[in-house]
Structure formats: structure tokens, C-alpha cells
XYZ file of C-alpha atoms in Angstrom:
266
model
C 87.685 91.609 118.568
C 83.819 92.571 119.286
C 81.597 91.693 115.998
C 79.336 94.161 114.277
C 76.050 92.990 112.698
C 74.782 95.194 109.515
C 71.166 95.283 109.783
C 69.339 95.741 106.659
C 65.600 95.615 106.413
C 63.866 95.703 103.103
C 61.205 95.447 100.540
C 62.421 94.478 96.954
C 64.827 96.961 96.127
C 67.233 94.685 94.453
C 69.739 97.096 92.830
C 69.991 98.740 96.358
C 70.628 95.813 98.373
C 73.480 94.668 96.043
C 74.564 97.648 96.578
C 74.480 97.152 100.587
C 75.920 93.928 99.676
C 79.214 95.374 98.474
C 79.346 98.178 100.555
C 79.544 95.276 103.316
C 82.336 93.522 101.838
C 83.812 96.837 101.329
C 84.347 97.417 105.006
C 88.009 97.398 106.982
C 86.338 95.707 109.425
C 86.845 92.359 109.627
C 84.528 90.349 112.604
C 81.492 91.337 111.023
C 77.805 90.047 109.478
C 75.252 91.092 107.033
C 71.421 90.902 107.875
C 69.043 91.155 105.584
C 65.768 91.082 106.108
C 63.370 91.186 103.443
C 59.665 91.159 104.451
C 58.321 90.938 100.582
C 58.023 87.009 100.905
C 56.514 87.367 96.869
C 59.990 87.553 95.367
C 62.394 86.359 98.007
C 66.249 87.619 97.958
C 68.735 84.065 97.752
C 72.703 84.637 97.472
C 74.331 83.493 93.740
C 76.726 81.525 95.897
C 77.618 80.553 99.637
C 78.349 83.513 102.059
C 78.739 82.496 105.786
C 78.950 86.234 107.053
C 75.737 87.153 105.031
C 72.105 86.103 106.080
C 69.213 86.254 104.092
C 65.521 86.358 105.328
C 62.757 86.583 103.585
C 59.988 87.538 105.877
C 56.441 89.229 105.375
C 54.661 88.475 108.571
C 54.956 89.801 112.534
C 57.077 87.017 114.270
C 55.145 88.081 117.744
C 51.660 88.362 115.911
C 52.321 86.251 112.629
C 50.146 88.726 110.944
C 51.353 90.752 107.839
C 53.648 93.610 109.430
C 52.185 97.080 109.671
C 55.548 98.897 111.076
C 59.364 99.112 110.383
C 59.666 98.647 114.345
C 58.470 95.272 114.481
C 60.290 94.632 110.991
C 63.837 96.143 113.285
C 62.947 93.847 116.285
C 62.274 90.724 113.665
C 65.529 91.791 112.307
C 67.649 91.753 115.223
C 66.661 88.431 116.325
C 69.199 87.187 114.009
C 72.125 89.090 114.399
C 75.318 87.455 116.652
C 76.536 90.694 116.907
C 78.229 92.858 119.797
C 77.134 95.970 117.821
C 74.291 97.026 115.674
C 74.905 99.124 113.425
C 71.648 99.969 110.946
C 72.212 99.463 107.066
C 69.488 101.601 105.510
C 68.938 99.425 102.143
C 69.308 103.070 100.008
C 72.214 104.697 101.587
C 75.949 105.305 101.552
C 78.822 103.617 103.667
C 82.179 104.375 102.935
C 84.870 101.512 103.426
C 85.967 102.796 107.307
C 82.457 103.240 108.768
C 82.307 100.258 111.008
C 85.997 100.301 111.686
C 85.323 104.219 112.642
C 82.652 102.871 114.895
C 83.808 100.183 116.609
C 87.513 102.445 117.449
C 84.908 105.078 118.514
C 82.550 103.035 120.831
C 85.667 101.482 122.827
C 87.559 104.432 122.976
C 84.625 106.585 124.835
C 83.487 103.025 126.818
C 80.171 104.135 126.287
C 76.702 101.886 124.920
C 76.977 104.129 121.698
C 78.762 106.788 119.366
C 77.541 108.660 117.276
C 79.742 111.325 114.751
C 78.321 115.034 114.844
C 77.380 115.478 111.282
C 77.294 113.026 108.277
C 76.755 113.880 104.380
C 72.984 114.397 102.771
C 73.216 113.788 98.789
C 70.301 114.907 96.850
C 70.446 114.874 92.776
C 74.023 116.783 92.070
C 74.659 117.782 95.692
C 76.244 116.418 98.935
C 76.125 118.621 102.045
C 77.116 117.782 105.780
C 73.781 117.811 108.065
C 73.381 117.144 112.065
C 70.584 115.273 112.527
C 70.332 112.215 114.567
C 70.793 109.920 111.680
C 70.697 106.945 113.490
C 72.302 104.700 110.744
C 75.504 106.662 111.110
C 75.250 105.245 114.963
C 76.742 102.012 116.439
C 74.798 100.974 119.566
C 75.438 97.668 121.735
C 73.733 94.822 120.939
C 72.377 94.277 124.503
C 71.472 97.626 124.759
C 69.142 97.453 121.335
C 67.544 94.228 122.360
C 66.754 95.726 125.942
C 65.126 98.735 124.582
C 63.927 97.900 121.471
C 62.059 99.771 118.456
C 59.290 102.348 118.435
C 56.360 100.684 116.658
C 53.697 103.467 116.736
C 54.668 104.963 113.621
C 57.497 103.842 110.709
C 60.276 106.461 110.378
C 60.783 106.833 114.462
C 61.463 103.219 115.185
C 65.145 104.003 115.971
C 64.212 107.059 118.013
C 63.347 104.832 120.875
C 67.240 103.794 122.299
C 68.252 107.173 120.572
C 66.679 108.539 123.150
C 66.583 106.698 125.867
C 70.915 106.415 125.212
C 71.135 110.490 124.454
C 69.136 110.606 128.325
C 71.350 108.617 129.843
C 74.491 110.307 128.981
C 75.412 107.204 126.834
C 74.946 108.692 123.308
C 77.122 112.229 122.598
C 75.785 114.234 119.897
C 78.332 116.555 119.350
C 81.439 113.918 118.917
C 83.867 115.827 116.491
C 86.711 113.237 116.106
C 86.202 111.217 112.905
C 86.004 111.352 109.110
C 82.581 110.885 107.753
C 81.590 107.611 106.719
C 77.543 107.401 106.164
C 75.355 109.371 103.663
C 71.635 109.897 103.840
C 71.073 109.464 100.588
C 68.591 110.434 98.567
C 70.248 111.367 95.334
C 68.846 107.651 93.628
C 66.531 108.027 90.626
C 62.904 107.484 91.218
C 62.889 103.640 89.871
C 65.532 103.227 92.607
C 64.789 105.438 95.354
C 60.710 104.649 95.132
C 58.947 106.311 98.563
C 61.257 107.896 101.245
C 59.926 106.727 104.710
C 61.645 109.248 105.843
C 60.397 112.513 104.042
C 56.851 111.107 104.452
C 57.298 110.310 108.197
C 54.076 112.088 109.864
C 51.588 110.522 106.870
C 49.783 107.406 108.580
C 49.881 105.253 105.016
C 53.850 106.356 105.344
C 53.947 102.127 105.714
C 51.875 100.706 102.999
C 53.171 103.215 100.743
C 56.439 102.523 100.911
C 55.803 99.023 99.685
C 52.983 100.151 96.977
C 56.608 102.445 94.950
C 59.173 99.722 95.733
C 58.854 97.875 92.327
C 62.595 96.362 92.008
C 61.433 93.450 93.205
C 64.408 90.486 93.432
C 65.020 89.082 89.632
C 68.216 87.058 90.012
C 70.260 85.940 92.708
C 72.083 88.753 94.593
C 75.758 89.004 93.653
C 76.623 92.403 94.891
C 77.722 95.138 92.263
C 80.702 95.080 90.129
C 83.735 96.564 90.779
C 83.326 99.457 88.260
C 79.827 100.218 89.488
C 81.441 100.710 93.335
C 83.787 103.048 92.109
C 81.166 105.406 90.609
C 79.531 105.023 93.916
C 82.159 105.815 95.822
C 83.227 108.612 93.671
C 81.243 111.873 94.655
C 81.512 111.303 97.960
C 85.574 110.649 97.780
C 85.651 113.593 96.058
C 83.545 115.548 98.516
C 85.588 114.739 101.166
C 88.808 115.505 99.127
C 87.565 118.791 98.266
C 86.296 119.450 102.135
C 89.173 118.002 104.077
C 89.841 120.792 105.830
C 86.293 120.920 107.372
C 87.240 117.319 109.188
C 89.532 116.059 111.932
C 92.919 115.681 110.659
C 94.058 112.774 112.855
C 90.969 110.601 111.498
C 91.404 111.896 108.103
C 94.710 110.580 108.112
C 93.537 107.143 110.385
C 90.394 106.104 107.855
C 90.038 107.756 105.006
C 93.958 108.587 103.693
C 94.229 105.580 101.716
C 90.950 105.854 99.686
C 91.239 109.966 99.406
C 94.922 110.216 98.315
């Protein structure tokens, strides 16, 4: 069985990468690891006990340049150096993974023998709304690990740093854009209060301070040792997008429905 390392890079954002955290152990998928990489070396993330499959790095300067980082690309690359993975997969810190998205993958990847797969749409939650968007959404993507590590990460400005193997995969014939069998699993999420959510990297992506000011609103800086969420709080996670999926199942493959998501959506 191939292994899947979840690759989360971060600055504080404690409540969101507990949330990762059990989101991670919420997975189907069993040979996998956690990476998190934390480049706010100020208030460094620890574990409240052992965890073999998670690591923890806490990280604030350029491992080629060991100056302070100025880009999420170089953060990526820094990132990846740890994983023992046969798969990346990207774990934004703020958004949504449902309990079958790496098992989706991974069934997805070796059924189409290709370097990556990619579903067609995924959901977009803003404040009291969750809609399906196509977009290349690259955290909804599971890539080979050789493949990321030959290519690498765009560095020239934060918010494309994935675009670079995107690309270069979609070119090649490798990465299918329009793949229509599966039940989505991600959510770009941007439904999190502002205390949470802080600066999107992403809806600020042409600004060159789109960097430092990401770090300047992320003030849930690391106060206690992580520990995941509780099992109460993961169910009102869970729960709008369970019930969007519910109320949409029509919309979605039947035979993946039924596969993934049957057990969690009956």
C-alpha cells in the first residue's frame, strides 16, 4: 500500500491546525503522515502526547538561504523535504477534508496510472453557503511524490506556488481536469470568522505584500500543546458539508457516492 504525506504549512493558526490534526486522523486511509510545518519559530507548535505518523516543524528561515522566508514556495519545498510519502497531497491549514479524501485519491491515482488526479469540481463555503466550483484547487489534487520533488514550487509570488507541477502535469497529459468519477471530499473554505480565517493568500494573490501580510492577521498564535479537536467540535464541522452533499446527491457519481461517502451520508 503506497503512503500519502499531508502537507501542511503554517503560521500560528492554532485552532485551524487542530483542526487539520483531526481531519488527519479522520481519514480511511490508513499508510499515511501528517506534516506540519510551521515557519512562526516565536510560538512553536509541540504535540500533547507522542504521535509517530505526525511531524512537527517549527521553521522561520529559508533552508537553501537560511534567511527569514519571503514565499510559500520555498516554505512548500522546505516542507516536502520531510515527507516519506509516495503521494503529496496539500493540507491547506484553513480548509475542509472529509473522511474519504485520501482514500478517494489514492483509488483514483492507481486506477488512471497517471502522476496525478484531480476531481472536476470541489465545494467553496463562504459564511452560510457551500457551492461546487472548478477551479484548479490544487489541495483537492494528489500528485507523486517524485514528481513534486522534480518540479518543485513557484517562488515568484505566494498563492501560485502549486501552479508550477499543475501545469507542467495538466501539459503533459498527466493531470485530467475534467475527471467526473468521485464524491467530493475537499472544501475551499473560507466560511471561518475573521479571528480564524485572518488574511486569505488566496483572495489577495496579485498584491506583492500578499506574504508579509498574511503573517501580520494570523494572531492565533500556538497557546497549548496541539491535541486535535474534540469529537463534538468534528461533528459540527463535518455537518454542513454532510448535509450538502445529502441534499445534492444527485448532482454526484452514484458508484462513488455509494464507495466513500454512504456510510457518513446515510
Amino acid at each position: 500500500m503506497k503512503k500519502v504525506s499531508f502537507v501542511c504549512t503554517t503560521f500560528r493558526r492554532e485552532y485551524c491546525v487542530n483542526r487539520i490534526i483531526s481531519q488527519y486522523w479522520a481519514q480511511t486511509y490508513p499508510n499515511k503522515e501528517l506534516i506540519i510545518f510551521n515557519t512562526d519559530e516565536e510560538y512553536p507548535f509541540r504535540m500533547a502526547f507522542a504521535e509517530p505518523s505526525i511531524t512537527i516543524v517549527n521553521n522561520g528561515k529559508d533552508m537553501v538561504t537560511n534567511v527569514n522566508y519571503t514565499n510559500r514556495g520555498d516554505i512548500c519545498r522546505d516542507a516536502v523535504s520531510y515527507a516519506s510519502g509516495d503521494y503529496f497531497m496539500l493540507a491547506d491549514d484553513d480548509d475542509i477534508y472529509l473522511p474519504w479524501h485520501l482514500e478517494q485519491a489514492v483509488n483514483g491515482i492507481e486506477e488512471l496510472g497517471t502522476d496525478a488526479w484531480k476531481p472536476q469540481k470541489s465545494m467553496f463555503a463562504a459564511p452560510g453557503k457551500i457551492e461546487m466550483v472548478q477551479n484548479t484547487l490544487e489541495a483537492s489534487v494528489i500528485v507523486k511524490m517524485n514528481r513534486i520533488r522534480e518540479i518543485g514550487f513557484r517562488n515568484d509570488l505566494t498563492g501560485y506556488e502549486g501552479l508550477s507541477w499543475y501545469t507542467q502535469l495538466r501539459n503533459e497529459g498527466h493531470l485530467n481536469e475534467n475527471i467526473q468519477k468521485y464524491v467530493p471530499s475537499y472544501c475551499f473554505n473560507w466560511s471561518d470568522p475573521h479571528d480564524v480565517a485572518g488574511h486569505k493568500q488566496s483572495g489577495d494573490i496579485d498584491n506583492p505584500n500578499n506574504f508579509e501580510n498574511h503573517k501580520k492577521s494570523s494572531g492565533d498564535h500556538a497557546k497549548n500543546p496541539l491535541i486535535g479537536l474534540s469529537t463534538m467540535e468534528m461533528i459540527n464541522v463535518y455537518k454542513p458539508y454532510y448535509e450538502f452533499l445529502k441534499t445534492n446527491k444527485n448532482e454526484f457519481d452514484g458508484d462513488s457516492y455509494n464507495r466513500y461517502s454512504l456510510a457518513y451520508l446515510s
